[in-house]
mmCIF file of C-alpha atoms and ligand atoms in Angstrom:
data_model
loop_
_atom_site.group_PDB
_atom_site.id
_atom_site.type_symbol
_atom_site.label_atom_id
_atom_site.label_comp_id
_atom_site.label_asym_id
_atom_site.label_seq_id
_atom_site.Cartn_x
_atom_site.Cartn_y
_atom_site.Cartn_z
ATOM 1 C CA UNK C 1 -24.940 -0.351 6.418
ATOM 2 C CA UNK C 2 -22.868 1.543 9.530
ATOM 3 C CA UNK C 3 -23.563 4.918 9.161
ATOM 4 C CA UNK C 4 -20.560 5.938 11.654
ATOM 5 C CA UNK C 5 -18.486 7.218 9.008
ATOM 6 C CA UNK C 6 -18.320 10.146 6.842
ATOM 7 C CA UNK C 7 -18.723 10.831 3.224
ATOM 8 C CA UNK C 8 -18.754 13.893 1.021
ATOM 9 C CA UNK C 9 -22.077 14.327 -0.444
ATOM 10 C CA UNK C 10 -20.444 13.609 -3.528
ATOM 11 C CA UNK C 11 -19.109 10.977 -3.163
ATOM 12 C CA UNK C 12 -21.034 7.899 -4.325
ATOM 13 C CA UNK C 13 -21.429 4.543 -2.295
ATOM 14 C CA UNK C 14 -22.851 1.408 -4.526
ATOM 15 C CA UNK C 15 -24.833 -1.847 -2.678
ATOM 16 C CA UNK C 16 -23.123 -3.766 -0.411
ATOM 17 C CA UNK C 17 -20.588 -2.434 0.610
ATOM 18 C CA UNK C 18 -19.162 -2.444 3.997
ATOM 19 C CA UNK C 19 -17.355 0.784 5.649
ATOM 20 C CA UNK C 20 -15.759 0.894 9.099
ATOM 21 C CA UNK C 21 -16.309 3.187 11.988
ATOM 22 C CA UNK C 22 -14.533 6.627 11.685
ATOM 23 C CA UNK C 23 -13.611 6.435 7.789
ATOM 24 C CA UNK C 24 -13.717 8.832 5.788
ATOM 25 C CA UNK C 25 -14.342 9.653 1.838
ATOM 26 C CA UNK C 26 -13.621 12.858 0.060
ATOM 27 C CA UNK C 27 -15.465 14.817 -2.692
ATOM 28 C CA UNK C 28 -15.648 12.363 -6.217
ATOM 29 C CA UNK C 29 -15.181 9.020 -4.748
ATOM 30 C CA UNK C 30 -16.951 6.215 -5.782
ATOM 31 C CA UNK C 31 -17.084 2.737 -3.491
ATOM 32 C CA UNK C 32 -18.455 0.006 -5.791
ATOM 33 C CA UNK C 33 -20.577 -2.859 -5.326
ATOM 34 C CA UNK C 34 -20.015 -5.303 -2.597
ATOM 35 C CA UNK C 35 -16.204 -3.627 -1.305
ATOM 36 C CA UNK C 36 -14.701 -3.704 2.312
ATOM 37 C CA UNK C 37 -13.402 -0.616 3.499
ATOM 38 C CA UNK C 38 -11.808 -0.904 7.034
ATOM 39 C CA UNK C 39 -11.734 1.487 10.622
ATOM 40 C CA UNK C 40 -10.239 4.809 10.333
ATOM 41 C CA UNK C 41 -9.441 4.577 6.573
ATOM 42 C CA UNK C 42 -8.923 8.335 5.017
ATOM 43 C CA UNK C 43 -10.296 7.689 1.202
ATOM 44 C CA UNK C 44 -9.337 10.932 -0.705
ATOM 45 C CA UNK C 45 -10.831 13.212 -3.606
ATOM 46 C CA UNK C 46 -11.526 11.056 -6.786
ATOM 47 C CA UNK C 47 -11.026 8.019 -5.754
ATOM 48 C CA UNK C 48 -11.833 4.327 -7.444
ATOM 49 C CA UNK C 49 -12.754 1.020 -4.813
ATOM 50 C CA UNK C 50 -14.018 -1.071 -7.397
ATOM 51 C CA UNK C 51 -16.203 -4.430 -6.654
ATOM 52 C CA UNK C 52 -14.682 -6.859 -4.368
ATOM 53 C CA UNK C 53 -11.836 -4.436 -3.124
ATOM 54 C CA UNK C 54 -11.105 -5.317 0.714
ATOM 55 C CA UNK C 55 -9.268 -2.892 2.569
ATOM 56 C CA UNK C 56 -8.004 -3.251 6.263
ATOM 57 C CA UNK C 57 -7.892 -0.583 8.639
ATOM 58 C CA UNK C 58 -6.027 3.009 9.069
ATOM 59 C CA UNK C 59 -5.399 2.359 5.291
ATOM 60 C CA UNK C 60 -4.536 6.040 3.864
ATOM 61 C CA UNK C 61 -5.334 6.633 0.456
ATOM 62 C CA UNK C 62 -4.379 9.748 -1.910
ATOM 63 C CA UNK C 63 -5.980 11.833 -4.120
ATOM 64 C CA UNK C 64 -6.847 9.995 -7.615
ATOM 65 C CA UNK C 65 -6.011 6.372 -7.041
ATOM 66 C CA UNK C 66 -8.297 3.517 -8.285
ATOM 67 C CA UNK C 67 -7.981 0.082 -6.725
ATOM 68 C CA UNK C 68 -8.929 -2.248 -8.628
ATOM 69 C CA UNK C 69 -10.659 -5.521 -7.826
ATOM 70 C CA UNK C 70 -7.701 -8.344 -6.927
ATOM 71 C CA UNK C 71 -6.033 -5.490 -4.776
ATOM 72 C CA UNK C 72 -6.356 -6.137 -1.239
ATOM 73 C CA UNK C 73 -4.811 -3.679 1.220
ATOM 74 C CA UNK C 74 -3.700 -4.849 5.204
ATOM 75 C CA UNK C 75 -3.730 -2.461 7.604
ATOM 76 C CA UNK C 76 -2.513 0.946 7.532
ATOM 77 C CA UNK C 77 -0.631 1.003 4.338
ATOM 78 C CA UNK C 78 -0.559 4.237 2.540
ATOM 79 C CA UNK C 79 -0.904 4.652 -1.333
ATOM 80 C CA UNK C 80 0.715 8.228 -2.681
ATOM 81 C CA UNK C 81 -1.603 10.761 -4.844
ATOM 82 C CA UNK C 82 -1.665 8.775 -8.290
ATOM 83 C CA UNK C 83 -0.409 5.693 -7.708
ATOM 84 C CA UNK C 84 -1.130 3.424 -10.633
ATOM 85 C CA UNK C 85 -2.469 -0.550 -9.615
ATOM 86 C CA UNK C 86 -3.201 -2.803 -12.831
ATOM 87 C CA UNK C 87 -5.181 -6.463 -12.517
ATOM 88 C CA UNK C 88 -4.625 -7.737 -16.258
ATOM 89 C CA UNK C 89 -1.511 -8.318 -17.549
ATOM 90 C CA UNK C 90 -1.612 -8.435 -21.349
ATOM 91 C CA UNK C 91 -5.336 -6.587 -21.342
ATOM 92 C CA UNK C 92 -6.757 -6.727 -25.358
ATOM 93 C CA UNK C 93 -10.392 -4.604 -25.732
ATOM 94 C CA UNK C 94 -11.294 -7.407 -28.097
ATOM 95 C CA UNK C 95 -10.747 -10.090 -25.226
ATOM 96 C CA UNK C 96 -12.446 -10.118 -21.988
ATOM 97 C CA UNK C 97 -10.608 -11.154 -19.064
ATOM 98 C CA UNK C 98 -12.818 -10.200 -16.650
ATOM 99 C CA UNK C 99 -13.064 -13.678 -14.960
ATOM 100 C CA UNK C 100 -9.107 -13.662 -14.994
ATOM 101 C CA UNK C 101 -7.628 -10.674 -12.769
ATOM 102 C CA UNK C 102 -4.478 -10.783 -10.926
ATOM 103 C CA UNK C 103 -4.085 -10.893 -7.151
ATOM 104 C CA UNK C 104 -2.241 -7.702 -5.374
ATOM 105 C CA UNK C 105 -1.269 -7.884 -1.834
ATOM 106 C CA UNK C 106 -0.118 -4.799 -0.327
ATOM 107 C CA UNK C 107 1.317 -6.121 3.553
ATOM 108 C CA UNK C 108 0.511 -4.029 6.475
ATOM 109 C CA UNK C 109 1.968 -1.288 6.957
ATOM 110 C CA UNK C 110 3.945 -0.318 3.456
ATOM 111 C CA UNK C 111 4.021 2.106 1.791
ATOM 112 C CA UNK C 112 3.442 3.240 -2.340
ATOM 113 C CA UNK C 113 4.596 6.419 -3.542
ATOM 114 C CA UNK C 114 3.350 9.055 -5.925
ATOM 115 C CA UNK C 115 3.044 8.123 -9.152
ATOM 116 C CA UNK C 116 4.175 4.380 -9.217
ATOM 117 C CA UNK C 117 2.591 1.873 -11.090
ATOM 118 C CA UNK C 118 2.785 -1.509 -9.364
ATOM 119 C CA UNK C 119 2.209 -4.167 -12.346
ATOM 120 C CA UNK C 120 -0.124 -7.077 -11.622
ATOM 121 C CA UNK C 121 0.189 -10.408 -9.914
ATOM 122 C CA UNK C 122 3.090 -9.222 -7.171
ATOM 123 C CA UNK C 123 3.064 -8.798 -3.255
ATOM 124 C CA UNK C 124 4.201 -6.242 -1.223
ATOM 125 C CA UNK C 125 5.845 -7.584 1.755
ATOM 126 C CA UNK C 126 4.673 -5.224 5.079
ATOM 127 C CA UNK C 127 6.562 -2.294 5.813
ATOM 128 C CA UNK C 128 7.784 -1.804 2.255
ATOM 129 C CA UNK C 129 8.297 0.918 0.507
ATOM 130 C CA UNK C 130 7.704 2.025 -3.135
ATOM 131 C CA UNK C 131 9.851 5.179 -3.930
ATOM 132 C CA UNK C 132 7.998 8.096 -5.861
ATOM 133 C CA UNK C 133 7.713 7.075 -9.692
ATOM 134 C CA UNK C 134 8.456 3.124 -9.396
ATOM 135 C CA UNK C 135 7.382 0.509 -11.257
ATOM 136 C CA UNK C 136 7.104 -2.812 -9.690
ATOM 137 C CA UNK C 137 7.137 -5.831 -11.416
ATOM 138 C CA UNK C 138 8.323 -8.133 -8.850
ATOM 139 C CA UNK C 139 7.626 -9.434 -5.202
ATOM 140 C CA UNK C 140 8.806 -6.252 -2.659
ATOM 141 C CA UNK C 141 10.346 -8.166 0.338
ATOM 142 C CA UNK C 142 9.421 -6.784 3.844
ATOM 143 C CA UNK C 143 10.559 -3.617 4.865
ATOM 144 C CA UNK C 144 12.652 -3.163 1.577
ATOM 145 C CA UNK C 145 12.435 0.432 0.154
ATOM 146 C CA UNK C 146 12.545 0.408 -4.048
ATOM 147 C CA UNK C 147 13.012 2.966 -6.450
ATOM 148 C CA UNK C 148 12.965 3.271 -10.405
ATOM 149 C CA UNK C 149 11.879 1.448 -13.468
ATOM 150 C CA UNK C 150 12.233 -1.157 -13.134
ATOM 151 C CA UNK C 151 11.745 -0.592 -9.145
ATOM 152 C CA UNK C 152 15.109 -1.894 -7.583
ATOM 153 C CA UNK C 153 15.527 -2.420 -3.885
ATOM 154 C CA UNK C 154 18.203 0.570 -2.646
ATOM 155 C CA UNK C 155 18.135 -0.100 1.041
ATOM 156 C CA UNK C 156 15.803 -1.141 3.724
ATOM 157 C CA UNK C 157 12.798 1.313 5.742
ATOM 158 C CA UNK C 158 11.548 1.052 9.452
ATOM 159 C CA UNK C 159 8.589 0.883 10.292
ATOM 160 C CA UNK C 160 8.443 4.195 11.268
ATOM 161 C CA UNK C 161 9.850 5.213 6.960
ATOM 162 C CA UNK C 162 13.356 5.584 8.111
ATOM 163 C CA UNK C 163 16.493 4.284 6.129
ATOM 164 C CA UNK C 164 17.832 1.522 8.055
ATOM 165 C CA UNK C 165 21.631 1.462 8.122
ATOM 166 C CA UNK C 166 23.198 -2.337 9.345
ATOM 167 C CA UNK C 167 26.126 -2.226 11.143
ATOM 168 C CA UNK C 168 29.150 -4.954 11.123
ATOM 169 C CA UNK C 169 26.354 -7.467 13.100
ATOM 170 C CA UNK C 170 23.480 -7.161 10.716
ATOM 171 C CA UNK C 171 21.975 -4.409 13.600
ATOM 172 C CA UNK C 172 19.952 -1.151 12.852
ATOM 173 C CA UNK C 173 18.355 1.088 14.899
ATOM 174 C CA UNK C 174 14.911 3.357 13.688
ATOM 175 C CA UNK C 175 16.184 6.568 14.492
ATOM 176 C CA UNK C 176 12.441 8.037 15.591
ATOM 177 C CA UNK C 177 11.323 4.601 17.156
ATOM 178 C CA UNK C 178 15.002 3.227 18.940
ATOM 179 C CA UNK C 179 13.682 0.163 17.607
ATOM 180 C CA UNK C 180 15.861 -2.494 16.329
ATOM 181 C CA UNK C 181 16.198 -4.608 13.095
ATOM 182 C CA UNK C 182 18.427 -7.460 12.241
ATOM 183 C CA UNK C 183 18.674 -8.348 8.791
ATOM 184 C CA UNK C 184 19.446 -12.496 8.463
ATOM 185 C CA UNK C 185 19.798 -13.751 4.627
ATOM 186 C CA UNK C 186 18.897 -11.224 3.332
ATOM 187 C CA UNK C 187 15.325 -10.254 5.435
ATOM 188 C CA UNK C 188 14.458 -8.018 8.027
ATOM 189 C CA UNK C 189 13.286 -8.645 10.979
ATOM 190 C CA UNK C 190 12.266 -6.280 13.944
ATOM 191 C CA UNK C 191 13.927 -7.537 17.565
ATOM 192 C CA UNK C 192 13.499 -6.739 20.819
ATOM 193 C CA UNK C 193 16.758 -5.992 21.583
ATOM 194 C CA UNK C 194 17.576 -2.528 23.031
ATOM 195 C CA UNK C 195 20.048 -0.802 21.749
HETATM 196 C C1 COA E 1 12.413 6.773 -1.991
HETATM 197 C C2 COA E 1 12.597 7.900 -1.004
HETATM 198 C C3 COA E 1 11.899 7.558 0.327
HETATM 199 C C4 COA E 1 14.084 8.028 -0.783
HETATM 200 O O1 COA E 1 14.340 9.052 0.122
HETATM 201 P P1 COA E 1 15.826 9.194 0.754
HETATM 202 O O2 COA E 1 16.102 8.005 1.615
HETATM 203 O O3 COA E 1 15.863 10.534 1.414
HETATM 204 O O4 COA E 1 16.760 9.045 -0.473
HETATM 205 P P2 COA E 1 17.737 10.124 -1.143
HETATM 206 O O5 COA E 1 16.987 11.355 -1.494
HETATM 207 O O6 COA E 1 18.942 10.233 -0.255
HETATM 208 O O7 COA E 1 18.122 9.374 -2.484
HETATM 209 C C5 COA E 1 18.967 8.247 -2.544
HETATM 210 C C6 COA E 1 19.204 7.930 -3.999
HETATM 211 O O8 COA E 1 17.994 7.393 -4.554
HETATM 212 C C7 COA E 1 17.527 8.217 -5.621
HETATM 213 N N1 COA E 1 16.067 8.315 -5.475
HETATM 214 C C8 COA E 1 15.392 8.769 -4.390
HETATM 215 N N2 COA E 1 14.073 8.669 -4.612
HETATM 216 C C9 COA E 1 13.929 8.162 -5.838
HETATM 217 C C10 COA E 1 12.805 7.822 -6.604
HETATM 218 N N3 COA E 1 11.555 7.992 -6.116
HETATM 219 N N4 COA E 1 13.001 7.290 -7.828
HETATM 220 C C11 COA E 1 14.259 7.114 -8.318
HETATM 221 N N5 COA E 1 15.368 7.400 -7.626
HETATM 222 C C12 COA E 1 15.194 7.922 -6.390
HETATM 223 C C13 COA E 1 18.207 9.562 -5.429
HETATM 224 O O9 COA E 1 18.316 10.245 -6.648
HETATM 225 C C14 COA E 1 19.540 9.137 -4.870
HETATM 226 O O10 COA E 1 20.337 8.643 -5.924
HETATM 227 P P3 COA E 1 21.960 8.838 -5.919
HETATM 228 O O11 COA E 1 22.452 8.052 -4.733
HETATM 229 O O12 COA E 1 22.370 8.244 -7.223
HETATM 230 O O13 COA E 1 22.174 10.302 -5.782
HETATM 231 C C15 COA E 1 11.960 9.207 -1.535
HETATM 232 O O14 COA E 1 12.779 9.789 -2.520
HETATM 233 C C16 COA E 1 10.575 8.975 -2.137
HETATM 234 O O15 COA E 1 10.391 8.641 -3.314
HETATM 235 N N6 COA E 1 9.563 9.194 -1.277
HETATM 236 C C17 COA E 1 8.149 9.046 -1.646
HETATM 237 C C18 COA E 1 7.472 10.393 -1.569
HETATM 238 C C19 COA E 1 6.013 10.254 -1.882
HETATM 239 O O16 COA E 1 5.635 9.695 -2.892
HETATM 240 N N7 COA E 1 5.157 10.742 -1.013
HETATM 241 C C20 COA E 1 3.723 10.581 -1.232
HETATM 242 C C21 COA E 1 2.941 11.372 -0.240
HETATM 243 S S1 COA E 1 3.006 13.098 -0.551
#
């Protein structure tokens, strides 16, 4: 295994697994069997990677999040202290579904808040983001920023987590980045105009 990487001594790293240069894991964690863990990925205190789990690179995760096998995180999204994933829908103790989980994709580059639960079997289009407390049970277009249970889309977020506010031509500009959006039928895009 790389050994370019750091991990509290108690933190506890199962077979297989594969961890990029520069990552690092905090007191409590536990990396299970056979999961991909990117570059530069921060891994915080009492955290869950269970089997399987691929994550990309620059991925940022919080204090006590478990992500479950049929997650699989792009690069640098960031998951908020708590946040909740789930990979069986109707779970039973008397039934196992273990050969049955539901698929997760969180796109490059979003963004999950404290606290929210994100219910199986959805995407998360890059550059979204899930408000504090939300509870997702749909797809999350790109760039569209959700709050509440369920999460409803308020508005749209740059890349950079600014609201983006469209003007009379479908145009906004990041405030921090000067980088411009259109939004056409009801998606956002990033241009390369210069406004
Ligand atoms: C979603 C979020 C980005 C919105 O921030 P904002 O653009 O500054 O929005 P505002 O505070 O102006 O709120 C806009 C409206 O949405 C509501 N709202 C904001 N965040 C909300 C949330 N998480 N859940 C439900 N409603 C929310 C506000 O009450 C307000 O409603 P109103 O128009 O009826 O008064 C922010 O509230 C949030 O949840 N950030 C995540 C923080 C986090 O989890 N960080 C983790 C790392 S520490």
């Amino acid at each position: 295994m790389n050994k370019d990487f750091f991990a509290h001594k108690t933190a506890v790293i199962d077979e297989g697994c594969s961890i990029g240069n520069g990552t690092k894991i905090w007191h409590f964690s536990h990396i299970m069997p056979n999961s991909t863990i990117g570059n530069q990925c921060n891994i915080g205190q009492n955290v869950v990677i269970s089997p399987e789990v691929v994550l990309g690179n620059n991925v940022k995760i919080q204090n006590n999040v478990s992500v479950y096998t049929g997650v699989i995180c792009d690069d640098d999204v960031f998951l908020g202290p708590s946040c909740v994933f789930t990979n069986v829908t109707n779970p039973r103790s008397g039934v196992n579904r273990r050969a049955e989980y539901s698929r997760t994709h969180v796109g490059k580059g979003a963004t999950i808040g404290a606290n929210a639960t994100i219910v199986c079997g959805h995407d998360i289009g890059t550059f979204a983001f899930i408000g504090a407390g939300a509870v997702v049970t749909k797809n999350i277009p790109p760039y569209a920023l959700v709050v509440g249970n369920p999460a409803k889309q308020i508005g749209w977020m740059s890349e950079y987590g600014h609201r983006l506010e469209f003007d009379q031509k479908d145009i906004a500009v990041c405030p921090e980045s000067n980088e411009t959006y259109i939004l056409k039928e009801q998606q956002v895009y990033k241009t390369h105009l210069v406004k």
